[in-house]
Amino acid sequence: MKILVIGGGGREHAVCAAFKNSPKVTELHCAPGNGGISEIAACHPEIKATDIDGAVGLAHEINADYVFVAPDDPLTLGMVDRLEAAGFPAFGPRANAAVIEGSKVFSKAFMKRHNIPTALYETFSETGAALAYIKSRNSYPIVIKCDGLALGKGVIIAQNFPEAEEAVISILEGGKFGASGKEIVVEEFLEGVEATVLAFTDGKTISAMPASIDHKRALDNNEGLNTGGMGVICPAPYYTEEIAEICMKTIFEPTIRGLAEEGKTFKGCLYFGLMVGSTGFSPCVKVIEYNCRFGDPETQAVLPLLETDLFEIMTAVIDERLAEIPIKWSGKSSACVVMASGGYPEKYETGFEISGLGDISEAVVYHAGTKLSSGKYVTAGGRVLGITALGENLGEALGKAYRETAKISFNGAFYRKDIGAAHCKKAKT
Ligand code: AMP
Ligand code: GLY
């Protein structure tokens, strides 16, 4: 089978690595791909991830059997719809279902309609009304979110009224996030610990993967700016069987059922960003956000634990027979440490040679922003590498991941030294 993967980051490297392990996959392509992915797949750097015509053209050119669309932008733009119309079976939601990530105004109203637990909120397109609501609530921190996609930057947690006022004005009047900020959601701040649950779904059956924990801030102790994610541990130590059951009953199943009922059947990988808190003796889980795709870097920690062939799961999702496929996980723990370019998530330079990759023995290195230049790997993005190690427990996985990360260097490189540290004590050892 010939597979084309759309995207070019660490997530796509982990996806390509999983396909590479499948005996059914004889030819693997990736567009645009990156330096590391080119070791295991034919890369097509001229085709950007959002280039729908380009992806359809490439699928024809290589005569692809299946296309796997990984990033949010092409999904919300309707790449899967276009591929299907051209006769190519594709993994990922159609545009009408991808709206669950593409519009927070939609996803919040959807949760309200289906009684899915989430933060209390109101939506606004007008400054005066938004500020009046914030004043009337008088509860800080308060959370202000852009409706549309904003490269992970469209969420502002305001600590007081002046900060909230500045955020609302900059988005609704200053055009800080362009069309994505034409409408905003203002919602209550949730207390608790965050977890990501990725789930395969064919629109009828949903199969949750092990829960993971991303670390979104750039610096140790959750300081610095929000990033795409600086490291992940999996499984999330506090995500108990009891919590998993609550999530399945009150969140996961109602979500796919609700989407199907509304004519937006979701097929692909659904991302649940969850806040796990408690009320008295009982766990209380609420949805922070939905994404219509695999998370990055979560995928780099989760997929290495998958024992079932990803190709079999992908085809079962596309053919709507996921219920027939037993999905097995190794039961091990994993840790992924992200190495980033100095300055990320703001301005950074690229083109620096990466050294030490040949010395790695206890981890896999997923390339996020690299390219090959005269036979050498050089940096080509903000997040450069994800170093993932497995272990019998979280401590072992983290130990290996950090020992291996220390062997790699490039000009300006930095990484968080505390991935999983706050959770490691709670983990089974
Ligand atoms: P989102 O893009 O919606 O995932 O938001 C980015 C990050 O902001 C989340 O990972 C949380 O850390 C934080 N966040 C978003 N909404 C809330 C909320 N209602 N309460 C507390 N933290 C939040
Ligand atoms: N790691 C967060 C995301 O993929 O959205």
Coordinates of C-alpha atoms and ligand atoms in Angstrom, one line a residue:
M1 CA 0.0 0.0 0.0
K2 CA 1.2 3.5 -0.8
I3 CA 0.5 6.0 1.9
L4 CA 0.8 9.8 1.7
V5 CA 1.1 11.7 5.0
I6 CA 0.4 15.4 5.0
G7 CA 2.4 17.6 7.4
G8 CA 6.0 18.1 8.4
G9 CA 6.6 18.2 12.1
G10 CA 7.5 15.9 14.9
R11 CA 3.9 14.5 15.0
E12 CA 4.2 13.5 11.3
H13 CA 7.6 11.9 11.9
A14 CA 6.0 9.8 14.7
V15 CA 3.1 8.9 12.3
C16 CA 5.5 8.0 9.5
A17 CA 7.6 5.9 11.9
A18 CA 4.4 3.9 12.9
F19 CA 3.5 3.4 9.2
K20 CA 7.0 2.3 8.5
N21 CA 6.5 -0.6 11.0
S22 CA 3.5 -1.9 9.1
P23 CA 4.0 -4.9 6.9
K24 CA 1.2 -3.6 4.7
V25 CA 2.9 -0.3 3.9
T26 CA 5.2 -0.7 0.9
E27 CA 5.7 3.0 0.0
L28 CA 5.6 6.0 2.2
H29 CA 5.4 9.6 1.1
C30 CA 5.2 12.8 3.2
A31 CA 4.4 16.4 2.1
P32 CA 6.1 18.6 2.9
G33 CA 8.0 16.3 5.4
N34 CA 11.3 17.4 7.0
G35 CA 14.9 16.4 7.3
G36 CA 14.3 13.4 9.6
I37 CA 11.2 12.2 7.9
S38 CA 13.2 12.0 4.6
E39 CA 15.1 9.0 6.2
I40 CA 12.0 6.9 6.1
A41 CA 9.6 8.5 3.5
A42 CA 9.9 10.2 0.2
C43 CA 9.4 13.9 1.1
H44 CA 7.8 16.5 -1.1
P45 CA 8.9 19.9 0.4
E46 CA 7.4 21.9 -2.5
I47 CA 3.9 21.0 -1.3
K48 CA 2.9 22.9 1.9
A49 CA 0.5 21.3 4.3
T50 CA -2.3 23.7 3.4
D51 CA -1.9 23.2 -0.3
I52 CA -5.1 21.3 -1.1
D53 CA -4.6 21.3 -4.9
G54 CA -1.0 20.2 -4.4
A55 CA -2.0 17.3 -2.1
V56 CA -4.6 16.1 -4.5
G57 CA -2.2 16.4 -7.4
L58 CA 0.5 14.5 -5.5
A59 CA -1.9 11.7 -4.6
H60 CA -2.7 11.3 -8.3
E61 CA 1.0 11.4 -9.2
I62 CA 2.1 8.7 -6.8
N63 CA -1.1 6.8 -7.1
A64 CA -1.7 6.9 -3.4
D65 CA -3.9 4.2 -1.8
Y66 CA -4.5 6.3 1.4
V67 CA -3.8 9.8 2.5
F68 CA -3.3 10.7 6.2
V69 CA -4.0 14.4 6.9
A70 CA -2.3 15.3 10.3
P71 CA -2.5 19.2 10.8
D72 CA -5.5 21.3 11.7
D73 CA -5.4 23.9 8.9
P74 CA -5.8 21.5 5.9
L75 CA -8.5 19.6 7.8
T76 CA -10.5 22.8 8.6
L77 CA -10.0 23.9 5.0
G78 CA -11.5 20.7 3.7
M79 CA -8.6 18.7 2.4
V80 CA -10.2 15.4 3.3
D81 CA -13.4 16.4 1.4
R82 CA -11.4 17.2 -1.7
L83 CA -9.3 14.0 -1.5
E84 CA -12.4 11.9 -1.1
A85 CA -14.0 13.7 -4.1
A86 CA -11.0 12.8 -6.1
G87 CA -11.3 9.1 -5.1
F88 CA -8.6 8.9 -2.4
P89 CA -9.6 7.4 1.0
A90 CA -8.3 9.8 3.6
F91 CA -7.8 9.7 7.4
G92 CA -9.1 12.8 9.2
P93 CA -12.4 14.6 9.6
R94 CA -14.2 16.4 6.8
A95 CA -14.4 20.2 7.1
N96 CA -17.9 20.1 8.7
A97 CA -16.6 18.0 11.6
A98 CA -13.2 19.7 11.8
V99 CA -15.2 22.8 12.9
I100 CA -15.0 21.4 16.4
E101 CA -11.5 22.8 16.5
G102 CA -11.9 25.5 13.9
S103 CA -14.5 27.5 15.9
K104 CA -14.5 27.8 19.7
V105 CA -17.9 29.5 19.4
F106 CA -19.2 26.4 17.7
S107 CA -17.5 23.9 20.1
K108 CA -18.8 25.7 23.2
A109 CA -22.4 25.9 22.0
F110 CA -22.1 22.2 20.9
M111 CA -21.1 21.2 24.4
K112 CA -24.0 23.2 25.9
R113 CA -26.4 21.6 23.5
H114 CA -25.2 18.1 24.5
N115 CA -24.6 18.6 28.2
I116 CA -20.9 18.0 27.9
P117 CA -19.1 19.5 30.9
T118 CA -17.0 22.5 30.1
A119 CA -16.3 26.0 31.6
L120 CA -19.2 28.4 31.9
Y121 CA -19.0 31.0 29.1
E122 CA -20.6 33.6 26.9
T123 CA -19.6 34.6 23.4
F124 CA -19.2 38.2 22.1
S125 CA -18.4 40.2 19.0
E126 CA -18.8 43.5 20.6
T127 CA -16.5 45.1 23.2
G128 CA -19.0 46.8 25.4
A129 CA -21.1 43.7 26.0
A130 CA -17.9 41.6 26.6
L131 CA -16.6 44.0 29.2
A132 CA -20.0 44.3 30.9
Y133 CA -20.1 40.5 31.2
I134 CA -16.5 40.4 32.7
K135 CA -17.5 43.1 35.2
S136 CA -20.6 41.3 36.2
R137 CA -18.8 38.0 36.7
N138 CA -16.0 39.8 38.7
S139 CA -14.0 36.5 39.0
Y140 CA -10.3 36.3 38.2
P141 CA -8.4 34.8 36.5
I142 CA -10.8 34.9 33.6
V143 CA -10.2 33.3 30.2
I144 CA -10.6 35.1 26.8
K145 CA -10.4 33.0 23.6
C146 CA -10.5 33.8 20.0
D147 CA -13.1 31.9 18.0
G148 CA -10.8 30.7 15.2
L149 CA -7.4 29.1 14.8
A150 CA -4.6 31.3 16.1
L151 CA -1.5 29.1 16.1
G152 CA -2.1 28.2 19.7
K153 CA -1.8 31.8 20.8
G154 CA -5.5 32.8 20.9
V155 CA -6.1 32.2 24.6
I156 CA -5.5 34.9 27.1
I157 CA -5.7 34.3 30.9
A158 CA -6.4 37.7 32.4
Q159 CA -5.5 38.1 36.1
N160 CA -7.6 41.2 36.6
F161 CA -10.1 43.6 34.9
P162 CA -7.4 45.8 33.2
E163 CA -5.7 42.8 31.7
A164 CA -9.1 41.4 30.5
E165 CA -10.0 44.8 29.0
E166 CA -6.8 45.0 27.1
A167 CA -7.2 41.5 25.7
V168 CA -10.8 42.1 24.6
I169 CA -10.0 45.5 22.9
S170 CA -6.8 44.1 21.2
I171 CA -8.8 41.2 19.7
L172 CA -12.1 42.7 18.9
E173 CA -11.0 46.2 17.9
G174 CA -7.2 45.9 17.3
G175 CA -7.5 42.9 15.0
K176 CA -4.7 41.1 16.9
F177 CA -5.7 37.7 15.5
G178 CA -7.4 38.9 12.3
A179 CA -10.6 37.1 11.3
S180 CA -10.0 34.4 14.0
G181 CA -10.8 37.1 16.6
K182 CA -14.0 38.5 15.1
E183 CA -15.8 36.7 17.9
I184 CA -14.5 35.8 21.3
V185 CA -15.4 33.4 24.1
V186 CA -15.2 34.6 27.7
E187 CA -15.1 31.8 30.2
E188 CA -14.5 30.9 33.8
F189 CA -11.0 29.8 34.8
L190 CA -10.9 26.0 35.7
E191 CA -8.8 24.7 38.5
G192 CA -7.1 21.3 38.3
V193 CA -4.6 19.3 36.3
E194 CA -4.6 19.1 32.6
A195 CA -4.6 15.9 30.5
T196 CA -4.8 15.2 26.8
V197 CA -6.7 12.2 25.6
L198 CA -6.4 11.4 21.9
A199 CA -9.0 9.0 20.5
F200 CA -9.5 7.1 17.3
T201 CA -13.1 7.3 16.1
D202 CA -15.0 6.2 13.0
G203 CA -18.0 8.3 14.0
K204 CA -19.7 5.4 15.8
T205 CA -17.1 3.8 18.0
I206 CA -14.5 5.7 20.0
S207 CA -11.3 4.2 21.3
A208 CA -9.3 6.3 23.7
M209 CA -5.5 6.2 23.7
P210 CA -3.5 6.4 27.0
A211 CA -3.9 9.9 28.5
S212 CA -0.8 12.2 28.3
I213 CA 0.4 15.5 29.7
D214 CA 1.8 18.2 27.6
H215 CA 3.9 21.1 29.0
K216 CA 2.9 24.2 27.1
R217 CA 5.0 26.9 28.7
A218 CA 8.4 27.6 27.3
L219 CA 10.3 27.5 30.6
D220 CA 10.7 25.4 33.7
N221 CA 8.1 25.7 36.5
N222 CA 5.5 26.6 33.8
E223 CA 7.0 30.0 33.3
G224 CA 7.5 31.9 30.0
L225 CA 5.3 32.1 27.0
N226 CA 2.8 29.5 25.7
T227 CA 4.3 27.3 23.0
G228 CA 3.0 24.4 20.9
G229 CA 4.3 22.1 23.6
M230 CA 7.7 21.5 25.1
G231 CA 7.4 17.9 26.3
V232 CA 5.0 15.1 27.2
I233 CA 4.7 12.2 29.6
C234 CA 2.4 9.3 29.0
P235 CA 0.4 7.9 30.7
A236 CA -0.9 10.7 32.9
P237 CA -0.3 9.3 36.4
Y238 CA -3.5 10.7 38.0
Y239 CA -5.8 9.7 35.1
T240 CA -7.3 6.7 36.9
E241 CA -9.7 4.0 35.6
E242 CA -12.5 5.9 37.4
I243 CA -11.7 9.1 35.6
A244 CA -11.4 7.3 32.3
E245 CA -14.9 5.9 32.8
I246 CA -16.3 9.3 33.7
C247 CA -14.7 10.7 30.6
M248 CA -16.0 8.0 28.3
K249 CA -19.6 8.4 29.6
T250 CA -19.9 12.1 30.0
I251 CA -17.5 13.4 27.3
F252 CA -16.2 11.1 24.7
E253 CA -19.3 9.1 23.7
P254 CA -21.6 12.2 23.9
T255 CA -19.2 14.1 21.7
I256 CA -19.2 11.6 18.8
R257 CA -22.9 10.9 19.2
G258 CA -23.7 14.6 19.2
L259 CA -21.6 15.3 16.1
A260 CA -23.2 12.5 14.2
E261 CA -26.7 13.7 15.3
E262 CA -25.8 17.1 13.9
G263 CA -24.7 15.7 10.6
K264 CA -21.1 16.2 11.3
T265 CA -19.9 12.6 11.7
F266 CA -16.3 12.8 12.9
K267 CA -13.8 10.2 11.5
G268 CA -10.1 10.4 12.5
C269 CA -8.4 11.3 15.7
L270 CA -10.3 13.5 18.1
Y271 CA -8.2 15.4 20.7
F272 CA -9.8 16.1 24.1
G273 CA -8.0 18.8 26.2
L274 CA -9.3 18.1 29.7
M275 CA -9.1 19.7 33.1
V276 CA -9.3 17.1 35.9
G277 CA -10.4 18.6 39.1
S278 CA -12.6 17.5 42.0
T279 CA -15.8 18.3 43.8
G280 CA -15.6 16.9 47.3
F281 CA -14.7 13.2 47.0
S282 CA -15.5 12.9 43.3
P283 CA -13.4 13.6 40.3
C284 CA -14.8 16.3 38.0
V285 CA -13.6 16.5 34.4
K286 CA -14.3 19.3 32.0
V287 CA -13.4 19.9 28.4
I288 CA -11.0 22.8 27.9
E289 CA -10.8 22.3 24.1
Y290 CA -11.3 19.9 21.3
N291 CA -8.8 19.5 18.4
C292 CA -9.7 17.7 15.3
R293 CA -6.4 15.9 15.0
F294 CA -3.4 14.2 16.7
G295 CA -1.7 16.6 19.2
D296 CA 1.9 17.6 18.8
P297 CA 4.1 16.7 20.7
E298 CA 1.6 14.3 22.4
T299 CA 1.7 12.0 19.4
Q300 CA 5.5 11.7 19.8
A301 CA 4.9 10.1 23.3
V302 CA 1.7 8.2 22.6
L303 CA 2.2 6.5 19.3
P304 CA 5.4 4.7 20.4
L305 CA 3.2 2.8 22.9
L306 CA 0.8 1.6 20.2
E307 CA 1.3 -2.2 19.5
T308 CA -1.5 -2.5 16.9
D309 CA -0.6 -1.7 13.3
L310 CA -1.6 2.0 12.6
F311 CA -2.4 1.1 9.1
E312 CA -5.1 -1.4 10.3
I313 CA -6.6 1.2 12.6
M314 CA -6.5 3.9 9.9
T315 CA -8.4 1.7 7.4
A316 CA -10.9 0.6 10.1
V317 CA -11.6 4.2 10.8
I318 CA -12.1 5.1 7.2
D319 CA -14.3 2.0 6.5
E320 CA -16.3 2.6 9.8
R321 CA -15.4 -0.8 11.3
L322 CA -13.4 0.4 14.3
A323 CA -15.5 -1.8 16.7
E324 CA -13.9 -4.9 15.0
I325 CA -10.3 -3.9 15.7
P326 CA -8.8 -4.7 19.1
I327 CA -6.3 -1.9 19.8
K328 CA -3.4 -2.8 22.0
W329 CA -1.0 -0.6 24.0
S330 CA 2.3 -1.7 25.5
G331 CA 1.6 -0.6 29.1
K332 CA 4.9 1.1 29.2
S333 CA 5.6 4.7 30.1
S334 CA 7.0 7.3 27.7
A335 CA 8.6 10.7 27.9
C336 CA 9.3 13.2 25.1
V337 CA 11.6 16.2 25.6
V338 CA 11.4 18.9 23.0
M339 CA 14.6 20.8 22.0
A340 CA 13.8 24.2 20.6
S341 CA 15.7 27.1 18.9
G342 CA 16.9 29.9 21.1
G343 CA 14.1 32.6 21.2
Y344 CA 11.2 30.2 20.4
P345 CA 8.2 30.8 20.6
E346 CA 9.2 34.4 19.5
K347 CA 11.9 35.3 17.0
Y348 CA 14.6 32.7 16.4
E349 CA 17.3 31.9 13.9
T350 CA 17.6 28.7 11.9
G351 CA 20.3 26.9 9.8
F352 CA 22.5 25.7 12.7
E353 CA 24.1 22.3 12.4
I354 CA 22.7 19.7 14.8
S355 CA 25.3 17.4 16.4
G356 CA 25.1 14.3 18.5
L357 CA 22.3 12.6 16.7
G358 CA 24.6 9.6 15.9
D359 CA 25.2 9.0 19.6
I360 CA 21.6 8.2 20.6
S361 CA 21.0 4.7 21.7
E362 CA 18.2 4.7 24.3
A363 CA 15.6 7.0 22.6
V364 CA 14.1 7.8 19.3
V365 CA 14.5 11.3 17.9
Y366 CA 11.6 12.7 16.0
H367 CA 12.4 15.7 13.8
A368 CA 10.1 18.7 14.1
G369 CA 12.0 21.5 12.4
T370 CA 15.1 20.2 10.6
K371 CA 16.3 19.9 7.1
L372 CA 19.2 18.2 5.4
S373 CA 21.8 20.6 4.0
S374 CA 24.9 19.1 2.3
G375 CA 24.3 15.8 4.0
K376 CA 24.0 17.4 7.5
Y377 CA 21.0 18.1 9.6
V378 CA 20.4 21.8 10.3
T379 CA 17.7 23.5 12.3
A380 CA 14.7 24.8 10.3
G381 CA 12.0 25.7 12.9
G382 CA 11.1 26.7 16.4
R383 CA 10.6 23.3 17.8
V384 CA 13.5 21.3 16.3
L385 CA 13.5 17.8 17.8
G386 CA 11.4 15.6 20.1
I387 CA 13.5 13.0 22.0
T388 CA 11.2 10.1 23.2
A389 CA 12.2 7.3 25.5
L390 CA 10.2 4.4 26.9
G391 CA 10.5 2.7 30.3
E392 CA 8.8 0.4 32.7
N393 CA 7.8 3.5 34.6
L394 CA 7.8 7.2 34.1
G395 CA 11.0 7.7 36.1
E396 CA 12.9 5.3 33.8
A397 CA 11.5 6.9 30.7
L398 CA 12.3 10.4 31.8
G399 CA 15.8 9.4 32.9
K400 CA 16.6 7.9 29.5
A401 CA 15.0 10.8 27.6
Y402 CA 17.1 13.4 29.5
R403 CA 20.4 11.4 29.2
E404 CA 19.9 11.2 25.5
T405 CA 18.8 14.8 25.0
A406 CA 22.0 15.9 26.7
K407 CA 24.0 14.3 23.9
I408 CA 22.5 16.6 21.2
S409 CA 23.4 20.2 20.6
F410 CA 23.0 23.1 18.2
N411 CA 23.6 26.8 18.5
G412 CA 21.0 28.3 20.9
A413 CA 19.3 25.0 21.7
F414 CA 17.2 24.9 24.9
Y415 CA 14.8 22.5 26.5
R416 CA 12.8 22.3 29.7
K417 CA 14.5 20.4 32.5
D418 CA 11.3 19.6 34.4
I419 CA 9.2 17.6 32.0
G420 CA 7.1 15.2 34.1
A421 CA 8.8 16.3 37.3
A422 CA 5.6 17.5 39.1
H423 CA 3.9 14.2 38.2
C424 CA 6.7 11.8 38.6
K425 CA 6.3 11.5 42.4
K426 CA 2.7 10.4 41.8
A427 CA 3.6 7.7 39.2
K428 CA 3.8 4.1 40.0
T429 CA 7.5 3.1 40.3
Ligands
AMP1 P1 -6.7 26.1 24.5 O1 -6.1 26.7 23.2 O2 -8.2 26.3 24.6 O3 -6.2 24.7 24.8 O4 -6.0 26.9 25.7 C1 -4.6 26.9 25.9 C2 -4.3 26.7 27.3 O5 -4.9 27.7 28.1 C3 -4.8 25.4 27.9 O6 -4.0 24.3 27.7 C4 -5.0 25.7 29.4 O7 -3.7 25.6 30.0 C5 -5.4 27.2 29.4 N1 -6.8 27.3 29.5 C6 -7.7 27.4 28.5 N2 -9.0 27.5 28.9 C7 -8.9 27.5 30.3 C8 -9.8 27.6 31.4 N3 -11.1 27.8 31.1 N4 -9.4 27.5 32.6 C9 -8.0 27.3 32.9 N5 -7.1 27.2 31.9 C10 -7.5 27.3 30.6
GLY2 N1 0.1 20.0 22.1 C1 -1.1 20.8 21.8 C2 -1.7 20.6 20.5 O1 -1.4 19.8 19.7 O2 -2.7 21.3 20.2

